[in-house]
Amino acid sequence: MASTSFTAKQRLVALAFLFSAALAFAMDRVKPFCSRFYLPLPAASVFFLLMTKFIKRDELDNRATLLIKWTFSTFVWTYWATLFGYATFYCFGVKTLTPYHCLLSYAPLLTMEFRESRNTYYGPLGFILMRFLFDAPLITTGMILREVVGLRLFTPFASILDEDIVQGSMPFPSDVKTLVEKYNVKSVINMCGEYPGPKNHYKKYGVEQLWLPRVDTTVPYVSQLREGAKFIQRRKAEEPNARIFVHCKGGIARASCMSLAHYIVNKGVRDPKKQLVWMKSKRHVVFEGVADFHSIKTLLSGDEKAAAPGFVKRGLPKQQSGQDSFPLRLQKKKS
């Protein structure tokens, strides 16, 4: 019988959650002396440490810049989760705001870590937690930092892989001009299910976008990868001297999966691990585990019957009759 063990990340997130829960309990005991403004602090105090691991450091970031990004991200995330929790429980008749509401900050992190693998799709609850307690605060933080403060939350922004592909993190309106003028980008493949992209600015600068939405930390469908590869091929024929910008939220996994699919389908690459090592030499945050993604293995094998459910514009994957899809449940990793 296979034994169940926990990864270092699982232990870290679980311990942080338990420590924050203990702080929330202590604060609840002395609530007459605590202002409601301080209620998210039990999570924020520990969550700040998690942010130092979660937010990637860019070579241009100094200590002051990092401190601003970590602090602002922690503030937005924990207060967002606290208010979201209060509004949710208020609908069920719980009208008292308590320190325990801030513990919802950990919900998406626990959801991500305590599932079988990235090849496992989220169920309805997991989808809601990721969309409202992970994507929403992160995009809000990234937008404010970039458009108001002038800092970038998700770094590095853009990495030139070759004359065809630039891979990076989600672009905001002020970034479109940079993509066009500095990186010679005329086309974009957006892998974010949580962000449609700055469409008006793309139109202004003559950039064509293909939106292939996937939930963060999940694997793109084979049909999406094929559609993306076909788009790259068409756009290179139309604009041979221009590049295609492939992005997700941080330009780590979903974007790497799409870029790798391009090299497999359009360039004939047959060794995904070797290709990912090369991609990582161009962009240091590339996730090499993409080689184990179900859709990448399917592209290499050519077994379309083993593919994940077909492309959907938004929401959860559609189950196709007679087709094996990934389980919609959360699990511990097994070893």
Short mmCIF file of C-alpha atoms in Angstrom, two decimals:
data_model
loop_
_atom_site.label_atom_id
_atom_site.label_comp_id
_atom_site.label_asym_id
_atom_site.label_seq_id
_atom_site.Cartn_x
_atom_site.Cartn_y
_atom_site.Cartn_z
CA MET A 1 0.00 0.00 0.00
CA ALA A 2 1.42 3.39 -1.02
CA SER A 3 2.35 5.64 1.86
CA THR A 4 1.21 9.23 1.98
CA SER A 5 3.84 11.90 2.59
CA PHE A 6 3.86 15.67 2.51
CA THR A 7 6.11 17.89 0.42
CA ALA A 8 8.15 20.74 1.87
CA LYS A 9 5.70 23.28 0.40
CA GLN A 10 2.72 21.45 1.89
CA ARG A 11 4.33 21.45 5.33
CA LEU A 12 5.27 25.13 5.04
CA VAL A 13 1.76 26.26 4.07
CA ALA A 14 0.11 24.01 6.67
CA LEU A 15 2.37 25.23 9.49
CA ALA A 16 1.83 28.86 8.47
CA PHE A 17 -1.93 28.30 8.51
CA LEU A 18 -1.85 26.64 11.95
CA PHE A 19 0.33 29.41 13.38
CA SER A 20 -2.01 32.08 11.99
CA ALA A 21 -4.98 30.16 13.43
CA ALA A 22 -3.30 30.22 16.85
CA LEU A 23 -2.75 33.98 16.55
CA ALA A 24 -6.38 34.45 15.50
CA PHE A 25 -7.50 32.48 18.55
CA ALA A 26 -5.34 34.64 20.82
CA MET A 27 -6.64 37.84 19.26
CA ASP A 28 -10.22 36.62 19.59
CA ARG A 29 -9.67 36.23 23.34
CA VAL A 30 -8.70 39.90 23.66
CA LYS A 31 -11.10 41.27 21.04
CA PRO A 32 -12.45 44.04 23.32
CA PHE A 33 -9.00 45.63 23.03
CA CYS A 34 -8.60 45.15 19.27
CA SER A 35 -9.83 47.43 16.54
CA ARG A 36 -11.55 45.74 13.61
CA PHE A 37 -8.86 47.23 11.37
CA TYR A 38 -6.30 44.88 12.94
CA LEU A 39 -8.30 41.68 12.49
CA PRO A 40 -6.38 40.50 9.38
CA LEU A 41 -3.05 40.75 11.23
CA PRO A 42 -2.97 37.11 12.46
CA ALA A 43 -2.74 35.99 8.84
CA ALA A 44 -0.77 38.98 7.57
CA SER A 45 2.07 38.55 10.04
CA VAL A 46 2.81 35.03 8.80
CA PHE A 47 1.55 35.57 5.25
CA PHE A 48 4.25 38.18 4.72
CA LEU A 49 6.88 35.46 5.08
CA LEU A 50 5.11 33.34 2.46
CA MET A 51 5.14 36.31 0.07
CA THR A 52 8.94 36.41 0.24
CA LYS A 53 8.89 32.88 -1.23
CA PHE A 54 5.98 33.37 -3.62
CA ILE A 55 7.00 36.62 -5.36
CA LYS A 56 10.01 36.07 -7.60
CA ARG A 57 12.91 38.49 -7.27
CA ASP A 58 14.02 40.33 -10.40
CA GLU A 59 17.64 41.30 -10.94
CA LEU A 60 16.56 44.96 -11.05
CA ASP A 61 14.79 44.78 -7.67
CA ASN A 62 16.55 46.30 -4.69
CA ARG A 63 15.63 45.65 -1.06
CA ALA A 64 13.29 48.64 -0.85
CA THR A 65 11.42 47.57 -4.00
CA LEU A 66 11.03 44.01 -2.73
CA LEU A 67 9.81 45.22 0.66
CA ILE A 68 7.17 47.40 -1.01
CA LYS A 69 5.96 44.53 -3.20
CA TRP A 70 5.87 41.99 -0.35
CA THR A 71 4.14 44.38 2.06
CA PHE A 72 1.57 45.66 -0.42
CA SER A 73 0.77 42.15 -1.65
CA THR A 74 0.30 40.91 1.90
CA PHE A 75 -1.91 43.87 2.80
CA VAL A 76 -4.18 43.52 -0.24
CA TRP A 77 -4.41 39.70 -0.07
CA THR A 78 -5.21 39.39 3.65
CA TYR A 79 -7.66 42.30 3.83
CA TRP A 80 -9.32 41.11 0.61
CA ALA A 81 -9.76 37.61 2.04
CA THR A 82 -11.05 38.97 5.35
CA LEU A 83 -13.72 41.11 3.68
CA PHE A 84 -14.61 38.29 1.27
CA GLY A 85 -15.02 35.91 4.21
CA TYR A 86 -17.12 38.42 6.12
CA ALA A 87 -19.42 39.03 3.13
CA THR A 88 -19.77 35.28 2.49
CA PHE A 89 -20.60 34.31 6.07
CA TYR A 90 -22.87 37.35 6.43
CA CYS A 91 -25.10 35.80 3.76
CA PHE A 92 -25.47 32.76 6.04
CA GLY A 93 -26.41 34.84 9.08
CA VAL A 94 -22.95 35.20 10.67
CA LYS A 95 -22.77 38.97 11.08
CA THR A 96 -19.82 39.31 13.45
CA LEU A 97 -16.40 40.10 12.00
CA THR A 98 -13.77 38.01 13.79
CA PRO A 99 -10.01 37.36 13.45
CA TYR A 100 -10.83 33.94 11.98
CA HIS A 101 -12.10 35.50 8.75
CA CYS A 102 -8.53 36.37 7.77
CA LEU A 103 -7.63 32.66 7.61
CA LEU A 104 -9.36 32.52 4.21
CA SER A 105 -6.11 34.00 2.87
CA TYR A 106 -4.71 30.48 3.06
CA ALA A 107 -7.60 28.79 1.23
CA PRO A 108 -6.14 29.02 -2.30
CA LEU A 109 -2.65 28.07 -1.13
CA LEU A 110 -3.94 24.99 0.67
CA THR A 111 -6.06 24.17 -2.38
CA MET A 112 -3.06 24.36 -4.69
CA GLU A 113 -0.67 22.39 -2.53
CA PHE A 114 -2.98 19.61 -1.33
CA ARG A 115 -3.98 18.21 -4.69
CA GLU A 116 -2.51 15.29 -6.54
CA SER A 117 -0.64 17.21 -9.25
CA ARG A 118 -1.00 20.02 -11.77
CA ASN A 119 -2.67 17.45 -14.02
CA THR A 120 -5.58 17.45 -11.56
CA TYR A 121 -8.25 20.02 -12.38
CA TYR A 122 -10.00 21.98 -9.64
CA GLY A 123 -13.55 21.15 -8.66
CA PRO A 124 -16.22 23.87 -8.34
CA LEU A 125 -15.11 24.92 -4.84
CA GLY A 126 -11.45 24.99 -5.82
CA PHE A 127 -12.27 27.03 -8.91
CA ILE A 128 -14.15 29.62 -6.81
CA LEU A 129 -11.35 29.83 -4.24
CA MET A 130 -8.71 30.30 -6.94
CA ARG A 131 -10.68 32.89 -8.87
CA PHE A 132 -11.81 35.07 -5.94
CA LEU A 133 -9.09 34.56 -3.32
CA PHE A 134 -6.01 34.04 -5.51
CA ASP A 135 -6.46 35.65 -8.92
CA ALA A 136 -8.47 38.69 -7.83
CA PRO A 137 -6.09 40.03 -5.13
CA LEU A 138 -2.98 39.25 -7.19
CA ILE A 139 -4.24 40.97 -10.34
CA THR A 140 -5.44 43.94 -8.27
CA THR A 141 -2.04 44.20 -6.61
CA GLY A 142 -0.20 43.83 -9.91
CA MET A 143 -2.36 46.44 -11.63
CA ILE A 144 -1.95 49.05 -8.86
CA LEU A 145 1.78 48.50 -8.50
CA ARG A 146 2.34 48.76 -12.25
CA GLU A 147 -0.10 51.47 -13.31
CA VAL A 148 0.08 53.68 -10.20
CA VAL A 149 3.41 53.05 -8.46
CA GLY A 150 5.45 52.01 -11.49
CA LEU A 151 6.66 48.69 -10.04
CA ARG A 152 6.13 45.23 -11.47
CA LEU A 153 4.81 42.41 -9.26
CA PHE A 154 5.43 39.52 -11.66
CA THR A 155 9.01 39.51 -12.92
CA PRO A 156 10.80 39.21 -15.23
CA PHE A 157 8.29 40.82 -17.57
CA ALA A 158 9.49 39.62 -20.98
CA SER A 159 12.22 37.22 -22.09
CA ILE A 160 13.21 36.77 -25.74
CA LEU A 161 13.46 33.05 -26.48
CA ASP A 162 14.22 33.40 -30.20
CA GLU A 163 13.10 35.35 -33.26
CA ASP A 164 9.62 33.84 -32.95
CA ILE A 165 8.73 33.87 -29.25
CA VAL A 166 8.86 36.29 -26.34
CA GLN A 167 7.61 34.72 -23.11
CA GLY A 168 6.55 36.70 -20.08
CA SER A 169 4.11 37.72 -17.39
CA MET A 170 0.72 39.39 -17.81
CA PRO A 171 0.93 42.77 -19.54
CA PHE A 172 -1.01 45.77 -18.31
CA PRO A 173 -2.10 48.70 -20.51
CA SER A 174 1.15 50.64 -20.07
CA ASP A 175 3.15 47.59 -21.22
CA VAL A 176 1.69 47.25 -24.72
CA LYS A 177 3.79 50.06 -26.18
CA THR A 178 6.92 48.44 -24.73
CA LEU A 179 6.03 45.08 -26.24
CA VAL A 180 5.55 46.61 -29.69
CA GLU A 181 8.51 48.99 -29.75
CA LYS A 182 11.14 47.13 -27.70
CA TYR A 183 10.29 43.48 -28.42
CA ASN A 184 8.74 43.84 -31.91
CA VAL A 185 5.59 42.02 -30.80
CA LYS A 186 2.60 42.00 -33.16
CA SER A 187 0.74 39.01 -31.70
CA VAL A 188 -0.12 37.76 -28.21
CA ILE A 189 -1.19 34.38 -26.83
CA ASN A 190 -2.86 34.90 -23.47
CA MET A 191 -3.10 31.74 -21.32
CA CYS A 192 -4.79 33.48 -18.37
CA GLY A 193 -8.32 32.40 -17.58
CA GLU A 194 -8.37 35.16 -14.99
CA TYR A 195 -7.37 38.07 -17.22
CA PRO A 196 -8.57 38.95 -20.76
CA GLY A 197 -5.68 41.31 -21.39
CA PRO A 198 -5.59 45.02 -22.34
CA LYS A 199 -7.71 44.53 -25.46
CA ASN A 200 -8.25 48.22 -26.23
CA HIS A 201 -4.52 48.92 -26.17
CA TYR A 202 -3.84 45.90 -28.38
CA LYS A 203 -6.30 47.30 -30.89
CA LYS A 204 -4.65 50.72 -30.68
CA TYR A 205 -1.21 49.28 -31.48
CA GLY A 206 -2.38 46.74 -34.05
CA VAL A 207 -1.65 43.67 -31.92
CA GLU A 208 -3.71 40.50 -32.48
CA GLN A 209 -4.47 38.43 -29.38
CA LEU A 210 -5.47 34.78 -29.08
CA TRP A 211 -7.04 34.10 -25.68
CA LEU A 212 -6.71 30.49 -24.50
CA PRO A 213 -7.95 30.74 -20.89
CA ARG A 214 -6.81 28.26 -18.24
CA VAL A 215 -7.08 28.40 -14.46
CA ASP A 216 -3.74 29.21 -12.84
CA THR A 217 -1.61 26.19 -11.81
CA THR A 218 -3.54 23.86 -14.15
CA VAL A 219 -2.52 22.24 -17.43
CA PRO A 220 -3.69 23.71 -20.77
CA TYR A 221 -5.79 21.41 -22.95
CA VAL A 222 -4.23 19.73 -25.99
CA SER A 223 -6.75 21.46 -28.25
CA GLN A 224 -5.66 24.83 -26.86
CA LEU A 225 -1.99 24.05 -27.47
CA ARG A 226 -2.72 23.01 -31.04
CA GLU A 227 -4.77 26.16 -31.61
CA GLY A 228 -1.94 28.26 -30.19
CA ALA A 229 0.68 26.54 -32.35
CA LYS A 230 -1.48 27.10 -35.43
CA PHE A 231 -1.90 30.77 -34.49
CA ILE A 232 1.88 31.21 -34.19
CA GLN A 233 2.38 29.58 -37.58
CA ARG A 234 -0.22 31.83 -39.22
CA ARG A 235 1.03 35.03 -37.62
CA LYS A 236 4.64 34.29 -38.57
CA ALA A 237 3.50 33.85 -42.17
CA GLU A 238 1.66 37.20 -42.01
CA GLU A 239 4.32 39.06 -40.00
CA PRO A 240 7.60 37.16 -40.61
CA ASN A 241 9.80 39.74 -38.87
CA ALA A 242 7.61 40.14 -35.78
CA ARG A 243 7.48 38.10 -32.57
CA ILE A 244 4.62 36.49 -30.64
CA PHE A 245 4.30 37.26 -26.92
CA VAL A 246 3.20 34.20 -24.93
CA HIS A 247 2.14 34.92 -21.37
CA CYS A 248 0.21 33.76 -18.32
CA LYS A 249 0.17 35.44 -14.91
CA GLY A 250 3.85 35.02 -14.07
CA GLY A 251 5.15 33.50 -17.29
CA ILE A 252 6.15 30.35 -15.42
CA ALA A 253 4.03 27.29 -16.25
CA ARG A 254 1.06 27.87 -18.57
CA ALA A 255 3.10 30.13 -20.86
CA SER A 256 6.00 27.65 -20.80
CA CYS A 257 3.58 24.89 -21.78
CA MET A 258 2.35 26.89 -24.77
CA SER A 259 5.87 27.84 -25.88
CA LEU A 260 7.01 24.23 -25.58
CA ALA A 261 3.98 23.09 -27.59
CA HIS A 262 5.01 25.49 -30.36
CA TYR A 263 8.46 23.92 -30.51
CA ILE A 264 6.95 20.43 -30.56
CA VAL A 265 4.26 21.09 -33.18
CA ASN A 266 5.93 23.71 -35.38
CA LYS A 267 9.63 22.93 -34.94
CA GLY A 268 9.60 19.16 -34.50
CA VAL A 269 11.18 19.08 -31.04
CA ARG A 270 10.98 15.57 -29.53
CA ASP A 271 12.91 16.04 -26.27
CA PRO A 272 10.81 18.34 -24.05
CA LYS A 273 13.19 18.23 -21.08
CA LYS A 274 16.15 19.35 -23.16
CA GLN A 275 14.06 22.10 -24.74
CA LEU A 276 12.90 23.32 -21.32
CA VAL A 277 16.51 23.52 -20.11
CA TRP A 278 17.22 25.75 -23.11
CA MET A 279 14.09 27.83 -22.41
CA LYS A 280 15.13 28.20 -18.77
CA SER A 281 18.51 29.54 -19.90
CA LYS A 282 16.55 32.33 -21.61
CA ARG A 283 13.97 32.83 -18.82
CA HIS A 284 15.05 31.64 -15.39
CA VAL A 285 11.52 31.18 -13.98
CA VAL A 286 10.47 28.60 -16.59
CA PHE A 287 8.88 25.59 -14.86
CA GLU A 288 10.71 22.48 -16.04
CA GLY A 289 7.92 20.26 -14.70
CA VAL A 290 5.97 21.21 -17.85
CA ALA A 291 7.59 18.17 -19.48
CA ASP A 292 5.34 15.98 -17.31
CA PHE A 293 2.12 17.77 -18.25
CA HIS A 294 -0.49 15.41 -19.66
CA SER A 295 -1.11 17.59 -22.70
CA ILE A 296 2.59 17.75 -23.60
CA LYS A 297 2.89 13.97 -23.41
CA THR A 298 -0.20 13.69 -25.59
CA LEU A 299 1.28 16.01 -28.22
CA LEU A 300 4.43 13.92 -28.30
CA SER A 301 2.58 10.60 -28.49
CA GLY A 302 -0.03 11.81 -30.97
CA ASP A 303 -2.72 9.97 -28.98
CA GLU A 304 -5.52 12.52 -29.19
CA LYS A 305 -7.95 10.11 -27.51
CA ALA A 306 -5.98 10.57 -24.29
CA ALA A 307 -6.33 14.32 -24.49
CA ALA A 308 -7.94 16.39 -21.78
CA PRO A 309 -11.46 17.83 -22.31
CA GLY A 310 -11.87 20.22 -25.23
CA PHE A 311 -11.40 23.95 -25.27
CA VAL A 312 -13.92 26.04 -23.35
CA LYS A 313 -14.00 29.83 -23.25
CA ARG A 314 -14.51 30.19 -19.51
CA GLY A 315 -15.17 28.20 -16.37
CA LEU A 316 -14.62 24.55 -15.56
CA PRO A 317 -13.59 21.87 -18.05
CA LYS A 318 -16.43 20.19 -19.89
CA GLN A 319 -16.68 16.43 -19.49
CA GLN A 320 -16.90 14.67 -22.82
CA SER A 321 -18.69 11.37 -22.99
CA GLY A 322 -16.48 8.34 -23.38
CA GLN A 323 -13.37 10.34 -22.54
CA ASP A 324 -11.05 9.99 -19.59
CA SER A 325 -10.46 13.36 -17.95
CA PHE A 326 -8.65 14.40 -14.83
CA PRO A 327 -10.44 14.03 -11.47
CA LEU A 328 -12.09 17.15 -10.10
CA ARG A 329 -10.92 16.72 -6.54
CA LEU A 330 -8.17 17.72 -4.16
CA GLN A 331 -5.75 15.11 -2.90
CA LYS A 332 -2.54 14.68 -0.96
CA LYS A 333 0.50 13.87 -3.04
CA LYS A 334 1.32 10.18 -2.89
CA SER A 335 4.76 8.67 -2.88
#
